[in-house]
Short mmCIF file of C-alpha atoms in Angstrom, two decimals:
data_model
loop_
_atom_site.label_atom_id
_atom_site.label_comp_id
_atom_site.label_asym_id
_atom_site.label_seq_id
_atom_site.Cartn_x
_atom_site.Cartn_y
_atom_site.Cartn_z
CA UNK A 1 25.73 2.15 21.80
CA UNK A 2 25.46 4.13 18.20
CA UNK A 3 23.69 6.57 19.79
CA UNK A 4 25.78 7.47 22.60
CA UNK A 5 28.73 7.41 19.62
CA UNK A 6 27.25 9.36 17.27
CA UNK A 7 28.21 13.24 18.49
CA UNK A 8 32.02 11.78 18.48
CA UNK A 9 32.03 10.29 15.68
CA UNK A 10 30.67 13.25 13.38
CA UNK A 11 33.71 14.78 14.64
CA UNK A 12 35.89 12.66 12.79
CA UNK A 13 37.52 14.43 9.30
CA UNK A 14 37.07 12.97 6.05
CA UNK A 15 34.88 10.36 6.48
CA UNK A 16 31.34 9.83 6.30
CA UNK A 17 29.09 9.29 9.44
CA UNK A 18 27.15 6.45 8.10
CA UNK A 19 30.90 4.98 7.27
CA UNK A 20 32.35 5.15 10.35
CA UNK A 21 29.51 3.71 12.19
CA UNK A 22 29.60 0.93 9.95
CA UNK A 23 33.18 -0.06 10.26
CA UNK A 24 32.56 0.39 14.02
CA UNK A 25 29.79 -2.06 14.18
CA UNK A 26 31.88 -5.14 11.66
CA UNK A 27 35.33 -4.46 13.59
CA UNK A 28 34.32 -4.33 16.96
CA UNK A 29 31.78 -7.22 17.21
CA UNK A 30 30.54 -8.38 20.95
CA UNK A 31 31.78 -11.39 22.16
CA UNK A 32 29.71 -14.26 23.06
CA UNK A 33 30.56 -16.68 26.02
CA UNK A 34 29.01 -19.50 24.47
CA UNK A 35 28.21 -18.84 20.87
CA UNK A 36 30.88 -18.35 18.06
CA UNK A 37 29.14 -16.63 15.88
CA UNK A 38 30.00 -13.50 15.16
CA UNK A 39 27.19 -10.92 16.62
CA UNK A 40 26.58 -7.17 15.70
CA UNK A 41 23.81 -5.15 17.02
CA UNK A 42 21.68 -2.67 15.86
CA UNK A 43 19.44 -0.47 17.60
CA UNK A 44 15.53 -0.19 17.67
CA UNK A 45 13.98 3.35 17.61
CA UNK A 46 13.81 5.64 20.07
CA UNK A 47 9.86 3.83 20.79
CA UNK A 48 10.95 0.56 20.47
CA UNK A 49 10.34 -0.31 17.04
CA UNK A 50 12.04 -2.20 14.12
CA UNK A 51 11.30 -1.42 10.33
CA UNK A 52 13.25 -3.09 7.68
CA UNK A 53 13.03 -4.60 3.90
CA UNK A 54 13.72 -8.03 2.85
CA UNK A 55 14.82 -8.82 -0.62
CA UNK A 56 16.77 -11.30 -2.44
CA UNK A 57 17.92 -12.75 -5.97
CA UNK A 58 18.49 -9.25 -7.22
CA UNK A 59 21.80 -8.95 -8.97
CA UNK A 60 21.25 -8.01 -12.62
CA UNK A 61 22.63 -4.94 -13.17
CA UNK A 62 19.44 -3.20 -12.78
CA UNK A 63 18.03 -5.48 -15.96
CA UNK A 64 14.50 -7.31 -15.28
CA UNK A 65 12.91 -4.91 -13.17
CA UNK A 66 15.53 -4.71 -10.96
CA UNK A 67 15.35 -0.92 -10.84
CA UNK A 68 11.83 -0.90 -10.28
CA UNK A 69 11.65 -2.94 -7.70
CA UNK A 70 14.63 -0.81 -6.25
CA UNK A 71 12.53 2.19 -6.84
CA UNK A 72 9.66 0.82 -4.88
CA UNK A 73 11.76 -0.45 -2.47
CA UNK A 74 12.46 3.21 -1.70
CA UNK A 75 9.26 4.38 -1.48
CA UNK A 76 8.30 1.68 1.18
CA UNK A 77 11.59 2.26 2.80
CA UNK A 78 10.71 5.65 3.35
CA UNK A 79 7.38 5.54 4.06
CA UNK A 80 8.34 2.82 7.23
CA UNK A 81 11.55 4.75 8.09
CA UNK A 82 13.27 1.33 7.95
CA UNK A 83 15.95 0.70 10.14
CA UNK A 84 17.80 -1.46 7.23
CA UNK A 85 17.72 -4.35 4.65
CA UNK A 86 17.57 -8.16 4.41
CA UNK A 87 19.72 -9.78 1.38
CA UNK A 88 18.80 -13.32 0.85
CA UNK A 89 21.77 -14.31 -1.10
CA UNK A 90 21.96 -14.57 -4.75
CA UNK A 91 23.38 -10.65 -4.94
CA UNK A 92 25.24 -10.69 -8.76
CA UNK A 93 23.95 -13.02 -11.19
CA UNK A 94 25.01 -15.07 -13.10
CA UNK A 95 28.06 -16.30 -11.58
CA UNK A 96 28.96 -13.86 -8.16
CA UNK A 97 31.23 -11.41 -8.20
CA UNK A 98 34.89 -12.17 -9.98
CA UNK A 99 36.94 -10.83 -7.47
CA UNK A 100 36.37 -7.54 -5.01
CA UNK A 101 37.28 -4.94 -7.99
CA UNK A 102 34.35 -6.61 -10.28
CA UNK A 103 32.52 -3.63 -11.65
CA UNK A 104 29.48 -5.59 -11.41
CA UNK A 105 29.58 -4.40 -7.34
CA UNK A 106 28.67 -0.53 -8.17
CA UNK A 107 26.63 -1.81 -11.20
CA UNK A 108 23.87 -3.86 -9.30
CA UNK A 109 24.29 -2.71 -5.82
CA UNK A 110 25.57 1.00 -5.35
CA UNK A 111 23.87 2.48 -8.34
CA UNK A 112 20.92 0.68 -8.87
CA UNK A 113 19.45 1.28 -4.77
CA UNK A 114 19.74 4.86 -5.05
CA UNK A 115 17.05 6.31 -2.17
CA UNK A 116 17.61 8.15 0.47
CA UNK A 117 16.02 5.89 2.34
CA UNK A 118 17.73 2.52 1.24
CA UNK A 119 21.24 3.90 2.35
CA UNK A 120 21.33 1.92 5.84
CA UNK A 121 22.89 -1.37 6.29
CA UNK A 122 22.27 -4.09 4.09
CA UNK A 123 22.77 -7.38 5.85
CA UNK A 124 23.45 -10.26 3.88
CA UNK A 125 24.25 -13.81 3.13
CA UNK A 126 25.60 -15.36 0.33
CA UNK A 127 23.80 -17.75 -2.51
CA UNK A 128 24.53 -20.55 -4.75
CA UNK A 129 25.07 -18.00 -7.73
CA UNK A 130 27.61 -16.10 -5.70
CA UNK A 131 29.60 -19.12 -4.47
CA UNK A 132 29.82 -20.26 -8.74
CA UNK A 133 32.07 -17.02 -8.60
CA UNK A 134 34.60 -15.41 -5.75
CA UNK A 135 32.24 -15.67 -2.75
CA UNK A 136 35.20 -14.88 -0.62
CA UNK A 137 34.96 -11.41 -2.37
CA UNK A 138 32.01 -10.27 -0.63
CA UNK A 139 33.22 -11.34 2.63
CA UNK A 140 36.38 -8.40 1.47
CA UNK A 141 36.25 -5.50 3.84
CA UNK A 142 37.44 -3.30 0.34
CA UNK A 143 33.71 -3.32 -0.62
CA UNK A 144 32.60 -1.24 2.55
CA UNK A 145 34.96 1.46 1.36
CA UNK A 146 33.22 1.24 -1.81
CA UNK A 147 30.00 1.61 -0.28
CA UNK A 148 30.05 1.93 3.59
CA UNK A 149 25.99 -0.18 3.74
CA UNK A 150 27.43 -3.46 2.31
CA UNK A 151 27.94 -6.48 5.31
CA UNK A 152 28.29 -9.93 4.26
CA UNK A 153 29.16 -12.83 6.46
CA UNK A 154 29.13 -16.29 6.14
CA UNK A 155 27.10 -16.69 9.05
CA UNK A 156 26.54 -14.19 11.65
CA UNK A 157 23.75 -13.23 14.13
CA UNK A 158 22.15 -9.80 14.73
CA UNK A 159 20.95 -8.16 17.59
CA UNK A 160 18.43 -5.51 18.69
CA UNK A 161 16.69 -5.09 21.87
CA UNK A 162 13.63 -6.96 20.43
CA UNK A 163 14.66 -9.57 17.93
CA UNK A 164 17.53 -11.23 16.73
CA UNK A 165 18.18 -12.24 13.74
CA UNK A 166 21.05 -15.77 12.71
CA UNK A 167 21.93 -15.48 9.00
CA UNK A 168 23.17 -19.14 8.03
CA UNK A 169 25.24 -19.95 5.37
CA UNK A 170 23.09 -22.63 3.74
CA UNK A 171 24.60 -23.49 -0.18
CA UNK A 172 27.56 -26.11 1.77
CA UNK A 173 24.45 -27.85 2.92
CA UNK A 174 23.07 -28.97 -0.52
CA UNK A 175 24.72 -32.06 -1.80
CA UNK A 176 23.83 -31.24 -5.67
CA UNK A 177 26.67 -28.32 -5.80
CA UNK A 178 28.95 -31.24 -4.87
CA UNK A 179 28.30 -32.78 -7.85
CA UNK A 180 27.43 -30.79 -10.42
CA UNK A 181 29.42 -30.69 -13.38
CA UNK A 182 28.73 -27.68 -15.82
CA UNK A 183 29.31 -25.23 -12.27
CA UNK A 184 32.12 -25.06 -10.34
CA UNK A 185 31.80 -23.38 -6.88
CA UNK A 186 33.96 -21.22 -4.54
CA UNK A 187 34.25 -23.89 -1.51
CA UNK A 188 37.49 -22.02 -0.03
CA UNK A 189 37.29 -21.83 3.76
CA UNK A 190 34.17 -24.69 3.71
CA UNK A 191 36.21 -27.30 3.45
CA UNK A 192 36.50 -29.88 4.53
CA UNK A 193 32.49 -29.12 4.37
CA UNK A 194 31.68 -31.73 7.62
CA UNK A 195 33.63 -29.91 9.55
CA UNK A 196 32.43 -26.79 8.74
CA UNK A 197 28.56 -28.26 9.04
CA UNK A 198 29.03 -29.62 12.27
CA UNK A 199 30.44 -26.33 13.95
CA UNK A 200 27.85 -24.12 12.10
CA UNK A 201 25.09 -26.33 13.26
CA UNK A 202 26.85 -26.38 16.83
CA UNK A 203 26.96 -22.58 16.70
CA UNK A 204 23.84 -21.65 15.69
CA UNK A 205 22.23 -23.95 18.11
CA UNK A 206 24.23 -22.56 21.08
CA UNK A 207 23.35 -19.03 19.81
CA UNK A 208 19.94 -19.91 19.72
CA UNK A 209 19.43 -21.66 23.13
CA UNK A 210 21.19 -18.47 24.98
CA UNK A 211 19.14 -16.36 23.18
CA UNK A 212 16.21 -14.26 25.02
CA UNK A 213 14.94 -12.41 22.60
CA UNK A 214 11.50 -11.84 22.28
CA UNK A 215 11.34 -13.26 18.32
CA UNK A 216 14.12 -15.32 17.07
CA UNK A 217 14.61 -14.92 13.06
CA UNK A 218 16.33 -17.23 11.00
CA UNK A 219 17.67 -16.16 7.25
CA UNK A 220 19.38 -18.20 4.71
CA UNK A 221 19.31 -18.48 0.75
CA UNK A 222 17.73 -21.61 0.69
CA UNK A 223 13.94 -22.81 1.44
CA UNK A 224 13.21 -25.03 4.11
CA UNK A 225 9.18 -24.85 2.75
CA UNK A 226 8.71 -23.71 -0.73
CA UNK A 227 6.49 -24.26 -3.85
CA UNK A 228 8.45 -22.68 -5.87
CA UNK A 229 10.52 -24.08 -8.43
CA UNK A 230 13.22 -25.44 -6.38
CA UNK A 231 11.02 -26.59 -3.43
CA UNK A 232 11.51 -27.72 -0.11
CA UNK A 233 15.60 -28.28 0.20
CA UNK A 234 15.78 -32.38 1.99
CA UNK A 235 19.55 -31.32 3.34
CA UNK A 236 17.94 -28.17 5.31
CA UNK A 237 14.79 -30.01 6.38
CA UNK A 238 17.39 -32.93 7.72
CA UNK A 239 19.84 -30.83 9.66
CA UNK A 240 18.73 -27.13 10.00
CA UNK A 241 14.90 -27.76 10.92
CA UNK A 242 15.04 -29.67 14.14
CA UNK A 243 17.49 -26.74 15.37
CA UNK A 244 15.07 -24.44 14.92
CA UNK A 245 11.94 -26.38 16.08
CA UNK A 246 13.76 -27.03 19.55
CA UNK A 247 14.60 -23.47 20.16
CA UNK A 248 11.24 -21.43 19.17
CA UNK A 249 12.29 -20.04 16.10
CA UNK A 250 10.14 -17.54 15.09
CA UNK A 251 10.25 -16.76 11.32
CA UNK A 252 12.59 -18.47 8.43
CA UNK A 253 13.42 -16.29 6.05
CA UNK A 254 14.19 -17.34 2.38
CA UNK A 255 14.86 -16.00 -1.07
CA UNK A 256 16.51 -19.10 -3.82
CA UNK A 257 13.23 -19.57 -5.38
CA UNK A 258 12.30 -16.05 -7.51
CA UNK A 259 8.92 -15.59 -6.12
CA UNK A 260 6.89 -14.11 -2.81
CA UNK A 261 5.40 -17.02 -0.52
CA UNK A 262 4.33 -16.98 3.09
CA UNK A 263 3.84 -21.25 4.58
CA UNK A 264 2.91 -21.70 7.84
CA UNK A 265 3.49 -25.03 9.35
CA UNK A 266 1.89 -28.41 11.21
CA UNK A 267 4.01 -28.99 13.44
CA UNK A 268 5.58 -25.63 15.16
CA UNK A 269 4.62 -21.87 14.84
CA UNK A 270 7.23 -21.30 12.58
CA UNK A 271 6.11 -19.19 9.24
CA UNK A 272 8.42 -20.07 6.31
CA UNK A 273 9.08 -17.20 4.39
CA UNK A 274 10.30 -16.39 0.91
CA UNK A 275 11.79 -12.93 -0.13
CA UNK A 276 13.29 -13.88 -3.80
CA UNK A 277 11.99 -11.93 -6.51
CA UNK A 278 13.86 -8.90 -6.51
CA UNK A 279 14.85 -8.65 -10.14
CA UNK A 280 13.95 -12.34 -12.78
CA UNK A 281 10.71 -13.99 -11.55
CA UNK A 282 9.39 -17.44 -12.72
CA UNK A 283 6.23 -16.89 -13.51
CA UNK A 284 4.22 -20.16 -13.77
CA UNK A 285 6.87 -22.08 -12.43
CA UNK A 286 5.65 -23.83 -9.44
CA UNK A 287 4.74 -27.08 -7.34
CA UNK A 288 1.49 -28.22 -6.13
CA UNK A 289 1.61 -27.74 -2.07
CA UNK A 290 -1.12 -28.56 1.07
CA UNK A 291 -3.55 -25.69 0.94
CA UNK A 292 -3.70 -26.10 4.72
CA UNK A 293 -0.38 -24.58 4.68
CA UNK A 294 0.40 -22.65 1.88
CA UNK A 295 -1.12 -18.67 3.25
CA UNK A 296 0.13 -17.06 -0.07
CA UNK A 297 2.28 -16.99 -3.48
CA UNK A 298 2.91 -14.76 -5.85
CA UNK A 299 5.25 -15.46 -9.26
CA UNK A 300 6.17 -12.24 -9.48
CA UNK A 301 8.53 -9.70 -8.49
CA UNK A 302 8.95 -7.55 -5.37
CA UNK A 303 9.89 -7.99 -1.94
CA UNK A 304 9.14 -7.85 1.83
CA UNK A 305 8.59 -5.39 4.39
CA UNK A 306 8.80 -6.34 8.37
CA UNK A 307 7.93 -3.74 11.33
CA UNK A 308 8.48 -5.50 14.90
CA UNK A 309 8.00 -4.45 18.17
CA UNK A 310 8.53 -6.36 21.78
CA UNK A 311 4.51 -7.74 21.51
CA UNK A 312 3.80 -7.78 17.77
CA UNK A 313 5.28 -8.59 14.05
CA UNK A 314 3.84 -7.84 10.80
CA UNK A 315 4.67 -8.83 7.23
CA UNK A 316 3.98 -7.11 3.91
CA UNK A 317 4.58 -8.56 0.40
CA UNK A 318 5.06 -5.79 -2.13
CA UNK A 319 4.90 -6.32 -5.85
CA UNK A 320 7.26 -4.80 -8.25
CA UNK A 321 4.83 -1.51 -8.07
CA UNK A 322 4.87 -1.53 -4.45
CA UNK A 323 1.40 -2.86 -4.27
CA UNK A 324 0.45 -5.08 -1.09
CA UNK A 325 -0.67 -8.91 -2.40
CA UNK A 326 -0.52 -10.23 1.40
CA UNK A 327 -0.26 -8.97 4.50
CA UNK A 328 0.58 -11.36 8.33
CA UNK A 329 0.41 -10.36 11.58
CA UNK A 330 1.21 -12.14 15.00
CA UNK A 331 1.32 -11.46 18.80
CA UNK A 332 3.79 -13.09 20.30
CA UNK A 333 1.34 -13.89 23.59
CA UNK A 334 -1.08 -14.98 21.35
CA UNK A 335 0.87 -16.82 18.30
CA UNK A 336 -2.12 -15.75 16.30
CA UNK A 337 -2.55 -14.77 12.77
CA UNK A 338 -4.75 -12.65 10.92
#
């Protein structure tokens, strides 16, 4: 569909290509007949292929790394000719953005990922840290007219002709931000949050089951697996897993815990994986987990690279100098890993 649009829409005056396309793809969404989830697509390259970068837990104003990481990001990005980028949540630390003017926008986003090669869509979520400020703010369609790559949904659910992706909104799920008393969170249009649980859940599970992709990718902020030092989230592990068990969910995909991990699992051929570390890591700060499980960790920064195509995925974890630490690869006729 962007293809065939592309020679009309370079004709229009005064407005970038990439920016047009973009407020093409948020405003006129496909319909579903079953799921309510709101779906976009994106298309694979002209052989089929997918390339994109997965980071998360970057927002710092280009402090901690952040830029290098960026800067690495780049090279990688260019080098795979990625298609776009992953945001696990946590985008502007400490506390989210204060409202869709905050400077902090352009500080940690716009001018800190710079490359040629990084200015395609970013598709995010949102984290805790960004509901502790106004998390409705990054849902504002004002920020794509300050930079055209920025998309963030609550929830939401990709597609390409090989994979889809269902970003889930998963800070209403944990009972602590209920609670806690020296935060206070942005819970406007959650509540009441049962409500808004049970139709999420609902939603992604219809979206799931009519789904015939070939690999079925789930994102969120939070860890359903993790040894970092947050761990394994109960309230995800309760209500989200199961979902994804029953309908042959491919790949979780994580950031809330600052590190790089890859967990495989018992039970299902999900892999569990963690994309956090894109500016402050933890280094030293983690949990004991079952060897049997636990393929790789890292307590540094970096981030993730994917390529996909109808028959194979593979995974890279880059370091903050672009480095690979681990690398995963599986067939989906096979279900194998190397």
């Amino acid at each position: 569909m962007a293809t065939s649009l592309a020679g009309n829409l370079k004709r229009v005056v005064g407005m970038p290509l990439v920016a047009v396309l973009f407020s093409f793809i948020f405003f006129f969404t496909i319909p579903s007949c079953v799921s309510q989830l709101t779906r976009l697509e994106h298309q694979v390259k002209d052989d089929g292929s997918l390339s994109l970068l997965v980071v998360g837990d970057w927002g710092r104003r280009g402090h901690f790394n952040q830029t290098i990481v960026a800067s690495q990001m780049g090279r990688i990005g260019k080098e795979l000719d990625i298609d776009f980028v992953i945001s696990t949540g946590d985008n502007f630390y400490d506390d989210g953005l204060k409202g869709p003017h905050d400077p902090a926008f352009e500080e940690s986003f716009t001018e800190v990922y710079t490359a040629n090669s990084l200015q395609k869509p970013w598709y995010t979520v949102l984290g805790n840290h960004d509901y502790r400020g106004d998390a409705v703010a990054q849902l504002d369609p004002f920020l794509r007219k300050v930079d055209s790559r920025w998309l963030c949904l609550r929830s939401f659910m990709l597609d390409t002709e090989i994979a889809t992706f269902f970003f889930v909104d998963t800070t209403p799920f944990v009972d602590k931000y209920y609670t806690e008393k020296s935060h206070t969170y942005d819970w406007r249009d959650v509540s009441p949050r049962r409500a808004y649980l049970a139709n999420l859940l609902k939603d992604l599970e219809n979206a799931l089951r009519e789904s015939s992709s070939r690999w079925k990718i789930v994102v969120g902020h939070h860890a359903i697996r993790s040894a970092g030092t947050h761990g394994d989230t109960e309230e995800l592990i309760q209500h989200l897993l199961p979902i994804l068990k029953a309908n042959d969910v491919d790949l979780y995909v994580n950031g809330h815990d600052h590190c790089l991990e890859h967990i495989s699992s018992h039970d299902s051929p999900i892999q569990y994986l963690t994309s956090g570390a894109g500016s402050k890591a933890w280094r030293g700060d983690t949990k004991k987990y079952d060897e049997r499980v636990m393929k790789f960790f890292y307590d540094g920064q970096g981030f993730m690279s994917m390529q996909l195509t109808s028959t194979n995925v593979e995974v890279l974890f880059h370091d903050v100098l672009g480095e690979v630490l681990h690398r995963w690869k599986v067939s989906k006729d096979l279900h194998s890993s190397i």
